[in-house]
Structure formats: structure tokens, C-alpha cells
PDB file of C-alpha atoms in Angstrom:
ATOM      1  CA  MET A  13     -11.835 -18.800  -9.206  1.00 47.00           C
ATOM      2  CA  THR A  14     -10.092 -15.425  -9.362  1.00 58.00           C
ATOM      3  CA  ILE A  15      -7.047 -15.291 -11.604  1.00 70.00           C
ATOM      4  CA  GLU A  16      -4.459 -12.978 -10.143  1.00 83.00           C
ATOM      5  CA  LEU A  17      -3.033 -10.465 -12.573  1.00 90.00           C
ATOM      6  CA  THR A  18       0.713 -10.176 -12.913  1.00 93.00           C
ATOM      7  CA  ASP A  19       2.279  -6.838 -12.013  1.00 94.00           C
ATOM      8  CA  ALA A  20       2.752  -6.080 -15.720  1.00 94.00           C
ATOM      9  CA  GLN A  21      -0.902  -6.813 -16.498  1.00 95.00           C
ATOM     10  CA  LEU A  22      -1.937  -4.642 -13.576  1.00 95.00           C
ATOM     11  CA  VAL A  23       0.183  -1.744 -14.833  1.00 95.00           C
ATOM     12  CA  GLU A  24      -1.271  -2.075 -18.319  1.00 95.00           C
ATOM     13  CA  ARG A  25      -4.828  -1.962 -16.974  1.00 95.00           C
ATOM     14  CA  CYS A  26      -4.079   0.978 -14.702  1.00 95.00           C
ATOM     15  CA  ARG A  27      -2.732   2.906 -17.676  1.00 94.00           C
ATOM     16  CA  SER A  28      -6.012   2.366 -19.485  1.00 94.00           C
ATOM     17  CA  GLY A  29      -7.881   3.930 -16.549  1.00 92.00           C
ATOM     18  CA  ASP A  30      -9.230   0.720 -14.981  1.00 95.00           C
ATOM     19  CA  GLN A  31     -10.243   1.698 -11.420  1.00 95.00           C
ATOM     20  CA  GLU A  32     -10.423  -1.926 -10.227  1.00 96.00           C
ATOM     21  CA  ALA A  33      -6.855  -2.483 -11.377  1.00 96.00           C
ATOM     22  CA  TRP A  34      -5.728   0.647  -9.557  1.00 97.00           C
ATOM     23  CA  ASN A  35      -7.477  -0.568  -6.384  1.00 97.00           C
ATOM     24  CA  GLU A  36      -5.639  -3.866  -6.717  1.00 96.00           C
ATOM     25  CA  LEU A  37      -2.283  -2.178  -7.310  1.00 97.00           C
ATOM     26  CA  VAL A  38      -2.687  -0.084  -4.161  1.00 97.00           C
ATOM     27  CA  GLU A  39      -3.868  -3.115  -2.172  1.00 96.00           C
ATOM     28  CA  ARG A  40      -1.004  -5.291  -3.437  1.00 96.00           C
ATOM     29  CA  PHE A  41       1.742  -2.837  -2.516  1.00 97.00           C
ATOM     30  CA  SER A  42       0.242  -0.884   0.391  1.00 98.00           C
ATOM     31  CA  ARG A  43       1.901  -3.039   3.058  1.00 98.00           C
ATOM     32  CA  TYR A  44       5.244  -2.865   1.301  1.00 97.00           C
ATOM     33  CA  VAL A  45       5.242   0.938   0.957  1.00 98.00           C
ATOM     34  CA  TYR A  46       4.013   1.304   4.535  1.00 98.00           C
ATOM     35  CA  ALA A  47       6.689  -1.035   5.875  1.00 97.00           C
ATOM     36  CA  ILE A  48       9.505   0.700   3.994  1.00 97.00           C
ATOM     37  CA  ALA A  49       8.461   3.991   5.594  1.00 97.00           C
ATOM     38  CA  VAL A  50       7.880   2.813   9.166  1.00 96.00           C
ATOM     39  CA  ARG A  51      10.353  -0.086   9.429  1.00 94.00           C
ATOM     40  CA  GLY A  52      13.017   0.791   6.891  1.00 94.00           C
ATOM     41  CA  PHE A  53      13.203   4.515   7.614  1.00 94.00           C
ATOM     42  CA  ARG A  54      11.499   4.537  11.030  1.00 94.00           C
ATOM     43  CA  LEU A  55       9.271   7.444  10.090  1.00 95.00           C
ATOM     44  CA  PRO A  56       6.607   8.485  12.575  1.00 94.00           C
ATOM     45  CA  GLU A  57       3.056   7.713  11.442  1.00 94.00           C
ATOM     46  CA  THR A  58       2.231  11.266  10.333  1.00 93.00           C
ATOM     47  CA  ASP A  59       5.287  11.434   8.078  1.00 95.00           C
ATOM     48  CA  ALA A  60       4.699   7.869   6.911  1.00 96.00           C
ATOM     49  CA  GLU A  61       1.166   8.791   5.875  1.00 96.00           C
ATOM     50  CA  ASP A  62       2.450  11.718   3.792  1.00 94.00           C
ATOM     51  CA  VAL A  63       5.035   9.459   2.166  1.00 96.00           C
ATOM     52  CA  PHE A  64       2.430   6.776   1.526  1.00 97.00           C
ATOM     53  CA  GLN A  65       0.058   9.177  -0.241  1.00 95.00           C
ATOM     54  CA  ASP A  66       2.909  10.842  -2.085  1.00 95.00           C
ATOM     55  CA  VAL A  67       4.218   7.515  -3.407  1.00 97.00           C
ATOM     56  CA  PHE A  68       0.843   6.427  -4.754  1.00 97.00           C
ATOM     57  CA  ALA A  69       0.200   9.894  -6.226  1.00 94.00           C
ATOM     58  CA  ARG A  70       3.546   9.728  -8.046  1.00 95.00           C
ATOM     59  CA  THR A  71       2.826   6.178  -9.127  1.00 96.00           C
ATOM     60  CA  PHE A  72      -0.483   7.306 -10.595  1.00 94.00           C
ATOM     61  CA  GLU A  73       1.124  10.262 -12.363  1.00 92.00           C
ATOM     62  CA  ARG A  74       4.225   8.491 -13.612  1.00 93.00           C
ATOM     63  CA  LEU A  75       3.016   5.035 -14.514  1.00 93.00           C
ATOM     64  CA  ASP A  76       3.542   5.913 -18.172  1.00 91.00           C
ATOM     65  CA  SER A  77       7.229   6.478 -17.514  1.00 90.00           C
ATOM     66  CA  LEU A  78       7.788   2.968 -16.134  1.00 91.00           C
ATOM     67  CA  ARG A  79       9.991   1.393 -18.801  1.00 89.00           C
ATOM     68  CA  ASP A  80       9.606  -2.226 -17.781  1.00 91.00           C
ATOM     69  CA  ASP A  81       6.163  -3.149 -16.494  1.00 87.00           C
ATOM     70  CA  THR A  82       7.531  -6.242 -14.769  1.00 88.00           C
ATOM     71  CA  ALA A  83       9.744  -3.975 -12.636  1.00 93.00           C
ATOM     72  CA  LEU A  84       6.862  -2.355 -10.764  1.00 95.00           C
ATOM     73  CA  ARG A  85       8.049  -3.532  -7.362  1.00 95.00           C
ATOM     74  CA  PRO A  86      11.625  -2.161  -7.504  1.00 95.00           C
ATOM     75  CA  TRP A  87      10.289   1.030  -9.065  1.00 96.00           C
ATOM     76  CA  LEU A  88       7.847   1.483  -6.178  1.00 96.00           C
ATOM     77  CA  ALA A  89      10.591   0.657  -3.686  1.00 95.00           C
ATOM     78  CA  GLN A  90      12.774   3.369  -5.195  1.00 95.00           C
ATOM     79  CA  LEU A  91       9.944   5.916  -5.233  1.00 96.00           C
ATOM     80  CA  THR A  92       9.255   5.142  -1.576  1.00 97.00           C
ATOM     81  CA  ARG A  93      12.906   5.298  -0.658  1.00 95.00           C
ATOM     82  CA  ASN A  94      13.285   8.700  -2.339  1.00 95.00           C
ATOM     83  CA  ALA A  95      10.141  10.020  -0.663  1.00 96.00           C
ATOM     84  CA  CYS A  96      11.382   8.843   2.756  1.00 95.00           C
ATOM     85  CA  VAL A  97      14.801  10.435   2.258  1.00 94.00           C
ATOM     86  CA  ASP A  98      13.161  13.715   1.186  1.00 93.00           C
ATOM     87  CA  ARG A  99      10.931  13.602   4.250  1.00 93.00           C
ATOM     88  CA  LEU A 100      13.852  12.920   6.591  1.00 91.00           C
ATOM     89  CA  ARG A 101      15.885  15.745   5.068  1.00 89.00           C
ATOM     90  CA  ALA A 102      12.959  18.171   5.340  1.00 86.00           C
ATOM     91  CA  GLY A 103      12.440  17.100   8.962  1.00 74.00           C
ATOM     92  CA  THR A 104      16.122  17.475   9.809  1.00 65.00           C
ATOM     93  CA  ARG A 105      16.047  21.079   8.622  1.00 61.00           C
ATOM     94  CA  GLU A 106      13.212  21.792  11.070  1.00 60.00           C
ATOM     95  CA  GLN A 107      14.242  19.552  13.935  1.00 58.00           C
ATOM     96  CA  PRO A 108      17.439  17.472  13.944  1.00 52.00           C
ATOM     97  CA  THR A 109      16.647  13.773  14.250  1.00 57.00           C
ATOM     98  CA  GLU A 110      18.661  10.592  14.109  1.00 61.00           C
ATOM     99  CA  GLU A 111      18.616   9.243  10.558  1.00 63.00           C
ATOM    100  CA  PRO A 112      18.910   5.483  10.106  1.00 67.00           C
ATOM    101  CA  LEU A 113      22.241   4.484   8.587  1.00 72.00           C
ATOM    102  CA  ALA A 114      22.226   3.617   4.898  1.00 77.00           C
ATOM    103  CA  ASP A 115      23.489   0.076   5.590  1.00 80.00           C
ATOM    104  CA  GLU A 116      20.750  -0.521   8.119  1.00 83.00           C
ATOM    105  CA  VAL A 117      18.153   0.724   5.665  1.00 87.00           C
ATOM    106  CA  ASP A 118      19.544  -1.473   2.878  1.00 89.00           C
ATOM    107  CA  GLY A 119      19.443  -4.534   5.121  1.00 91.00           C
ATOM    108  CA  GLU A 120      15.896  -3.817   6.233  1.00 92.00           C
ATOM    109  CA  LEU A 121      14.698  -3.217   2.665  1.00 93.00           C
ATOM    110  CA  GLU A 122      16.208  -6.532   1.616  1.00 94.00           C
ATOM    111  CA  ARG A 123      14.315  -8.279   4.421  1.00 95.00           C
ATOM    112  CA  LEU A 124      11.121  -6.486   3.375  1.00 96.00           C
ATOM    113  CA  ASP A 125      11.610  -7.823  -0.152  1.00 94.00           C
ATOM    114  CA  ASP A 126      11.822 -11.333   1.274  1.00 94.00           C
ATOM    115  CA  ALA A 127       8.746 -10.559   3.383  1.00 96.00           C
ATOM    116  CA  LEU A 128       6.798  -9.497   0.302  1.00 95.00           C
ATOM    117  CA  ASP A 129       7.796 -12.700  -1.510  1.00 94.00           C
ATOM    118  CA  VAL A 130       6.468 -14.707   1.418  1.00 95.00           C
ATOM    119  CA  HIS A 131       3.333 -12.583   1.626  1.00 95.00           C
ATOM    120  CA  GLU A 132       2.702 -13.147  -2.097  1.00 93.00           C
ATOM    121  CA  GLY A 133       3.171 -16.866  -1.455  1.00 93.00           C
ATOM    122  CA  LEU A 134       0.052 -16.739   0.723  1.00 94.00           C
ATOM    123  CA  HIS A 135      -2.012 -16.493  -2.456  1.00 92.00           C
ATOM    124  CA  ALA A 136      -1.082 -20.053  -3.299  1.00 92.00           C
ATOM    125  CA  LEU A 137      -2.832 -21.236  -0.133  1.00 95.00           C
ATOM    126  CA  SER A 138      -6.501 -21.743   0.573  1.00 95.00           C
ATOM    127  CA  PRO A 139      -8.418 -18.643   1.725  1.00 94.00           C
ATOM    128  CA  ASN A 140      -8.705 -20.141   5.226  1.00 93.00           C
ATOM    129  CA  CYS A 141      -4.974 -20.705   5.570  1.00 95.00           C
ATOM    130  CA  ARG A 142      -4.194 -17.279   4.166  1.00 95.00           C
ATOM    131  CA  GLU A 143      -6.564 -15.640   6.616  1.00 96.00           C
ATOM    132  CA  VAL A 144      -5.322 -17.536   9.669  1.00 96.00           C
ATOM    133  CA  LEU A 145      -1.669 -16.778   8.921  1.00 97.00           C
ATOM    134  CA  ASP A 146      -2.299 -13.143   8.083  1.00 97.00           C
ATOM    135  CA  ARG A 147      -4.394 -12.561  11.183  1.00 97.00           C
ATOM    136  CA  PHE A 148      -1.932 -14.262  13.503  1.00 97.00           C
ATOM    137  CA  PHE A 149       1.384 -12.954  12.171  1.00 97.00           C
ATOM    138  CA  ALA A 150       0.706  -9.718  10.293  1.00 97.00           C
ATOM    139  CA  ARG A 151      -2.276  -8.445  12.287  1.00 97.00           C
ATOM    140  CA  ASP A 152      -0.993  -9.834  15.581  1.00 96.00           C
ATOM    141  CA  GLU A 153      -4.404 -11.169  16.588  1.00 97.00           C
ATOM    142  CA  SER A 154      -4.827 -13.623  19.474  1.00 95.00           C
ATOM    143  CA  TYR A 155      -6.142 -17.189  19.094  1.00 95.00           C
ATOM    144  CA  ARG A 156      -9.373 -16.050  20.717  1.00 94.00           C
ATOM    145  CA  VAL A 157      -9.912 -13.154  18.280  1.00 95.00           C
ATOM    146  CA  ILE A 158      -9.057 -15.337  15.284  1.00 96.00           C
ATOM    147  CA  GLY A 159     -11.354 -18.102  16.543  1.00 94.00           C
ATOM    148  CA  GLU A 160     -14.242 -15.652  16.940  1.00 94.00           C
ATOM    149  CA  ALA A 161     -13.661 -14.019  13.551  1.00 94.00           C
ATOM    150  CA  LEU A 162     -13.448 -17.297  11.660  1.00 92.00           C
ATOM    151  CA  ASP A 163     -15.926 -19.195  13.809  1.00 92.00           C
ATOM    152  CA  LEU A 164     -13.347 -21.767  14.845  1.00 91.00           C
ATOM    153  CA  PRO A 165     -12.593 -23.197  18.290  1.00 91.00           C
ATOM    154  CA  ALA A 166      -9.682 -21.212  19.757  1.00 86.00           C
ATOM    155  CA  GLY A 167      -8.006 -24.495  20.733  1.00 88.00           C
ATOM    156  CA  THR A 168      -7.581 -25.468  17.084  1.00 93.00           C
ATOM    157  CA  ILE A 169      -5.933 -22.229  15.935  1.00 95.00           C
ATOM    158  CA  ALA A 170      -2.383 -23.162  16.940  1.00 94.00           C
ATOM    159  CA  SER A 171      -2.492 -26.426  15.020  1.00 95.00           C
ATOM    160  CA  ARG A 172      -4.020 -24.690  11.987  1.00 95.00           C
ATOM    161  CA  ILE A 173      -1.251 -22.090  12.046  1.00 96.00           C
ATOM    162  CA  SER A 174       1.359 -24.800  12.179  1.00 95.00           C
ATOM    163  CA  ARG A 175      -0.263 -26.772   9.364  1.00 95.00           C
ATOM    164  CA  CYS A 176      -0.698 -23.672   7.184  1.00 96.00           C
ATOM    165  CA  LEU A 177       2.889 -22.587   7.763  1.00 95.00           C
ATOM    166  CA  GLY A 178       3.991 -26.022   6.624  1.00 94.00           C
ATOM    167  CA  LYS A 179       1.956 -25.645   3.456  1.00 94.00           C
ATOM    168  CA  LEU A 180       3.354 -22.184   2.843  1.00 95.00           C
ATOM    169  CA  ARG A 181       6.879 -23.514   3.236  1.00 94.00           C
ATOM    170  CA  GLU A 182       6.151 -26.298   0.769  1.00 92.00           C
ATOM    171  CA  LYS A 183       4.676 -23.849  -1.751  1.00 91.00           C
ATOM    172  CA  LEU A 184       7.654 -21.526  -1.452  1.00 91.00           C
ATOM    173  CA  GLU A 185      10.081 -24.357  -1.878  1.00 88.00           C
ATOM    174  CA  GLY A 186       8.168 -25.458  -4.967  1.00 81.00           C
ATOM    175  CA  ARG A 187       7.353 -28.828  -3.536  1.00 53.00           C
ATOM    176  CA  LYS A 188       4.029 -30.509  -3.891  1.00 49.00           C
ATOM    177  CA  PRO A 189       2.156 -30.213  -0.580  1.00 47.00           C
ATOM    178  CA  SER A 190       1.413 -33.392   1.234  1.00 47.00           C
ATOM    179  CA  PRO A 191      -2.242 -34.352   1.375  1.00 45.00           C
ATOM    180  CA  ASP A 192      -4.102 -32.890   4.359  1.00 46.00           C
ATOM    181  CA  PRO A 193      -6.152 -35.759   5.776  1.00 37.00           C
ATOM    182  CA  SER A 194      -8.188 -33.381   7.941  1.00 41.00           C
ATOM    183  CA  GLY A 195      -9.063 -31.197   4.962  1.00 39.00           C
ATOM    184  CA  GLY A 196      -8.878 -28.289   7.359  1.00 42.00           C
ATOM    185  CA  SER A 197      -6.769 -25.916   5.334  1.00 41.00           C
TER     186      SER A 197
ATOM    187  CA  MET B   9      14.096 -14.189  -2.514  1.00 51.00           C
ATOM    188  CA  SER B  10      17.421 -14.560  -0.777  1.00 48.00           C
ATOM    189  CA  ALA B  11      18.728 -18.062  -0.261  1.00 42.00           C
ATOM    190  CA  THR B  12      17.563 -18.515   3.299  1.00 50.00           C
ATOM    191  CA  PRO B  13      15.962 -21.790   4.249  1.00 55.00           C
ATOM    192  CA  HIS B  14      12.203 -21.538   4.630  1.00 68.00           C
ATOM    193  CA  ASP B  15      12.044 -22.638   8.215  1.00 87.00           C
ATOM    194  CA  GLU B  16       8.650 -21.977   9.703  1.00 87.00           C
ATOM    195  CA  GLU B  17       9.852 -19.654  12.423  1.00 90.00           C
ATOM    196  CA  ARG B  18      11.517 -17.473   9.793  1.00 93.00           C
ATOM    197  CA  LEU B  19       8.359 -17.493   7.668  1.00 95.00           C
ATOM    198  CA  GLY B  20       6.362 -16.282  10.660  1.00 96.00           C
ATOM    199  CA  GLU B  21       8.849 -13.460  11.229  1.00 96.00           C
ATOM    200  CA  LEU B  22       8.654 -12.406   7.594  1.00 96.00           C
ATOM    201  CA  LEU B  23       4.851 -12.439   7.587  1.00 97.00           C
ATOM    202  CA  ALA B  24       4.889 -10.263  10.701  1.00 97.00           C
ATOM    203  CA  MET B  25       7.018  -7.659   8.898  1.00 97.00           C
ATOM    204  CA  LEU B  26       4.147  -6.641   6.639  1.00 97.00           C
ATOM    205  CA  PRO B  27       1.183  -5.558   8.723  1.00 97.00           C
ATOM    206  CA  PRO B  28      -1.643  -3.910   6.809  1.00 97.00           C
ATOM    207  CA  ALA B  29      -1.364  -0.179   6.216  1.00 98.00           C
ATOM    208  CA  PRO B  30      -4.113   1.811   7.939  1.00 97.00           C
ATOM    209  CA  THR B  31      -7.406   1.329   6.087  1.00 96.00           C
ATOM    210  CA  GLY B  32      -7.977   5.071   5.607  1.00 95.00           C
ATOM    211  CA  TRP B  33      -4.610   5.494   3.905  1.00 96.00           C
ATOM    212  CA  VAL B  34      -5.292   2.656   1.494  1.00 97.00           C
ATOM    213  CA  GLN B  35      -8.755   3.983   0.728  1.00 95.00           C
ATOM    214  CA  ALA B  36      -7.453   7.509   0.101  1.00 93.00           C
ATOM    215  CA  ALA B  37      -4.830   6.155  -2.302  1.00 95.00           C
ATOM    216  CA  GLN B  38      -7.442   4.066  -4.100  1.00 96.00           C
ATOM    217  CA  GLU B  39      -9.681   7.128  -4.485  1.00 92.00           C
ATOM    218  CA  LEU B  40      -6.878   9.114  -6.079  1.00 91.00           C
ATOM    219  CA  PRO B  41      -8.002   8.723  -9.723  1.00 92.00           C
ATOM    220  CA  GLU B  42     -11.516   9.893  -8.863  1.00 89.00           C
ATOM    221  CA  ALA B  43     -10.126  12.742  -6.731  1.00 88.00           C
ATOM    222  CA  ARG B  44      -7.911  13.866  -9.636  1.00 90.00           C
ATOM    223  CA  ARG B  45     -10.872  13.703 -12.016  1.00 91.00           C
ATOM    224  CA  GLN B  46     -12.971  15.842  -9.640  1.00 91.00           C
ATOM    225  CA  LEU B  47     -10.140  18.292  -9.204  1.00 92.00           C
ATOM    226  CA  ASP B  48      -9.750  18.776 -12.966  1.00 93.00           C
ATOM    227  CA  GLU B  49     -13.505  19.145 -13.338  1.00 94.00           C
ATOM    228  CA  ILE B  50     -13.754  21.809 -10.615  1.00 94.00           C
ATOM    229  CA  VAL B  51     -10.771  23.762 -11.933  1.00 94.00           C
ATOM    230  CA  GLU B  52     -12.203  23.704 -15.445  1.00 94.00           C
ATOM    231  CA  ARG B  53     -15.546  24.972 -14.148  1.00 94.00           C
ATOM    232  CA  ALA B  54     -13.817  27.689 -12.113  1.00 93.00           C
ATOM    233  CA  ARG B  55     -11.974  28.744 -15.243  1.00 93.00           C
ATOM    234  CA  GLU B  56     -15.179  29.086 -17.218  1.00 94.00           C
ATOM    235  CA  ASP B  57     -17.608  30.274 -14.527  1.00 93.00           C
ATOM    236  CA  ALA B  58     -16.461  33.456 -12.791  1.00 91.00           C
ATOM    237  CA  ALA B  59     -19.262  33.381 -10.196  1.00 93.00           C
ATOM    238  CA  PHE B  60     -18.334  29.825  -9.188  1.00 94.00           C
ATOM    239  CA  ARG B  61     -14.702  30.865  -8.920  1.00 92.00           C
ATOM    240  CA  VAL B  62     -15.625  33.781  -6.650  1.00 92.00           C
ATOM    241  CA  ARG B  63     -17.650  31.431  -4.432  1.00 94.00           C
ATOM    242  CA  LEU B  64     -14.728  29.020  -4.248  1.00 93.00           C
ATOM    243  CA  LEU B  65     -12.318  31.752  -3.263  1.00 92.00           C
ATOM    244  CA  ALA B  66     -14.716  33.135  -0.649  1.00 93.00           C
ATOM    245  CA  ASP B  67     -15.524  29.843   1.062  1.00 94.00           C
ATOM    246  CA  LEU B  68     -14.047  26.786  -0.607  1.00 94.00           C
ATOM    247  CA  GLU B  69     -15.717  24.102   1.497  1.00 94.00           C
ATOM    248  CA  ALA B  70     -19.185  25.658   1.292  1.00 94.00           C
ATOM    249  CA  ALA B  71     -18.877  26.186  -2.474  1.00 94.00           C
ATOM    250  CA  LEU B  72     -17.797  22.593  -2.985  1.00 93.00           C
ATOM    251  CA  THR B  73     -20.634  21.244  -0.862  1.00 94.00           C
ATOM    252  CA  SER B  74     -23.251  23.313  -2.657  1.00 93.00           C
ATOM    253  CA  ALA B  75     -21.825  22.134  -6.001  1.00 92.00           C
ATOM    254  CA  GLY B  76     -22.256  18.515  -4.911  1.00 92.00           C
ATOM    255  CA  TYR B  77     -18.665  17.662  -4.013  1.00 91.00           C
ATOM    256  CA  GLU B  78     -17.478  16.250  -0.715  1.00 88.00           C
ATOM    257  CA  PRO B  79     -14.938  18.792   0.600  1.00 87.00           C
ATOM    258  CA  ARG B  80     -12.333  16.261   1.734  1.00 83.00           C
ATOM    259  CA  PRO B  81      -9.134  17.813   3.086  1.00 81.00           C
ATOM    260  CA  ALA B  82      -6.956  16.421   0.274  1.00 78.00           C
ATOM    261  CA  LEU B  83      -9.318  17.795  -2.377  1.00 85.00           C
ATOM    262  CA  SER B  84      -9.554  21.211  -0.693  1.00 89.00           C
ATOM    263  CA  GLU B  85      -5.783  21.457  -0.307  1.00 86.00           C
ATOM    264  CA  ALA B  86      -5.093  20.496  -3.921  1.00 87.00           C
ATOM    265  CA  LEU B  87      -7.815  22.814  -5.153  1.00 91.00           C
ATOM    266  CA  ARG B  88      -6.428  25.783  -3.214  1.00 91.00           C
ATOM    267  CA  ALA B  89      -3.069  25.244  -4.909  1.00 89.00           C
ATOM    268  CA  ARG B  90      -4.643  24.937  -8.371  1.00 90.00           C
ATOM    269  CA  LEU B  91      -6.811  28.046  -7.822  1.00 89.00           C
ATOM    270  CA  ALA B  92      -3.742  30.007  -6.747  1.00 88.00           C
ATOM    271  CA  GLU B  93      -2.009  28.909  -9.990  1.00 85.00           C
ATOM    272  CA  LEU B  94      -5.087  29.954 -11.911  1.00 80.00           C
ATOM    273  CA  ASP B  95      -5.083  33.342 -10.227  1.00 75.00           C
ATOM    274  CA  SER B  96      -1.408  33.975 -10.906  1.00 76.00           C
ATOM    275  CA  ALA B  97      -1.722  32.935 -14.564  1.00 69.00           C
TER     276      ALA B  97
END
């Protein structure tokens, strides 16, 4: 069984030069940074890629300056936000574009925080459930594609999604999940 | 998390808000420590070995390849900037 490191433990290991920890840090927050750039600030992919690389480069360089290791997420959010604003301002100088309003951005970033909480909740589920939910919702894959990838009949995917969502809801609400008589998590 | 009820439709919407970042972006970010290490190593060698430095300035990609480095765009770009700093110092 893999024990997931806390954000603070991850930061500590990254500081000591642990490449595996750095890989995990990037993996853990890559979706979040990406989503802030493309959903929160509506950056085109080329700009979003620059922001993405810039944020992780700054994270790597400045990890020592993080005062509270448990605050990695808000720190990354702020780094990403600053990088997006810089990119928008630089772009506006070259070609005027419509900037998203600050209130809209704030609202979207709040929703992305909720989304990351839910995404992190997936780790409390079985690998099968996690995979089915991620493929269907986050990767937007069809029942057929999911069925082929996981070697499951396509006709059972909808019921699995429903069952796994129920389990996720129970985990997030801190309730004990009800037994799954089919064992098909 | 904000105090919204965890109804399943809402959970699905929230999961859909975080698609994976493109694989190449994630990989490039994960390779950053190694890329920085290579960059420092090359700059140090260029500082100490004038012939290597001349080869780098003449044809960066070819010099990197013959020295055993993969001339990825990010490495080449960063190296050009560091060599320019070295030159102006």
C-alpha cells in the first residue's frame, strides 16, 4: 500500500533534492495550475504553457522561501495567479485583449479549490473507482473507451460511475461507506 | 471546501473542472531539477574550457550533442542566456 505524503512532507523532501518527491509535487498540482491558467484566466494554450513552466520553475527556485510548508497549495495558487496576470499584461501591451474581471477570476479560483478538494478525495477510493471517475469526468472519455481501457463491458460503466460517485460523496462527507455487495468498486 | 452539499451531479462537475495538463508539460516540469543541474554543469565547463565555450557559441546544438547532452529547446534557450551573462561579465 502506498502512503500518500502530506504537502508539507512533500515540500521537505523536495528541498532535500528528492527527485521522486518533485515528480509527485508536479503531478499533484499540475491540473490545478493548468486549470487556473486556462479556466480562471482563459489563457490560450501557448500562454498557459509558458505560465505552467514558469510556475514550476519558480516553485523549484523558491521552495526555501515558503514559510509554512502546509500552505503549499495557496502559495502555488498565488504564484500561478501572478504569472497569469503578468502574461495578460504583457499580451495587452502587444495586442489588446479582453481580460477576465477580477470577480469572475476570484469566483472561478474558489470553484477550482473545491474541485481540487474533490479530486484529492478520489485517493480515498479504490484504484478502479478513481480511474473510472477520472476517465469519465476529467478526461471526458466515452463508456466505450473506458470499457476498452479497463477491460469492462461498456454497459456496466454507467452503473459503476454512479456507484463510485456515491462512494466519493460518502468519503467527502466523512461517512462510512455502505458495503458494496457486488464488490465492484 | 465551501459548504455546498455533495450532490453527485455537483461532484461530477467539479471533477470535470480539473482535466489533466498536457503530458509533455508535466514531464518538462518534472525534468526541471535535472535540466538545471545540466545547465550549471555546462556553464561551469564553458567557464573553465575556452575551446568548449567557443564551440558552444559557434553552434550551440551541435556542441551540446557532441558533449553528450540532448539539445532540448528549454536547455538551449536557458544556456544562451547564461552564456550571454558569462560573456558580459
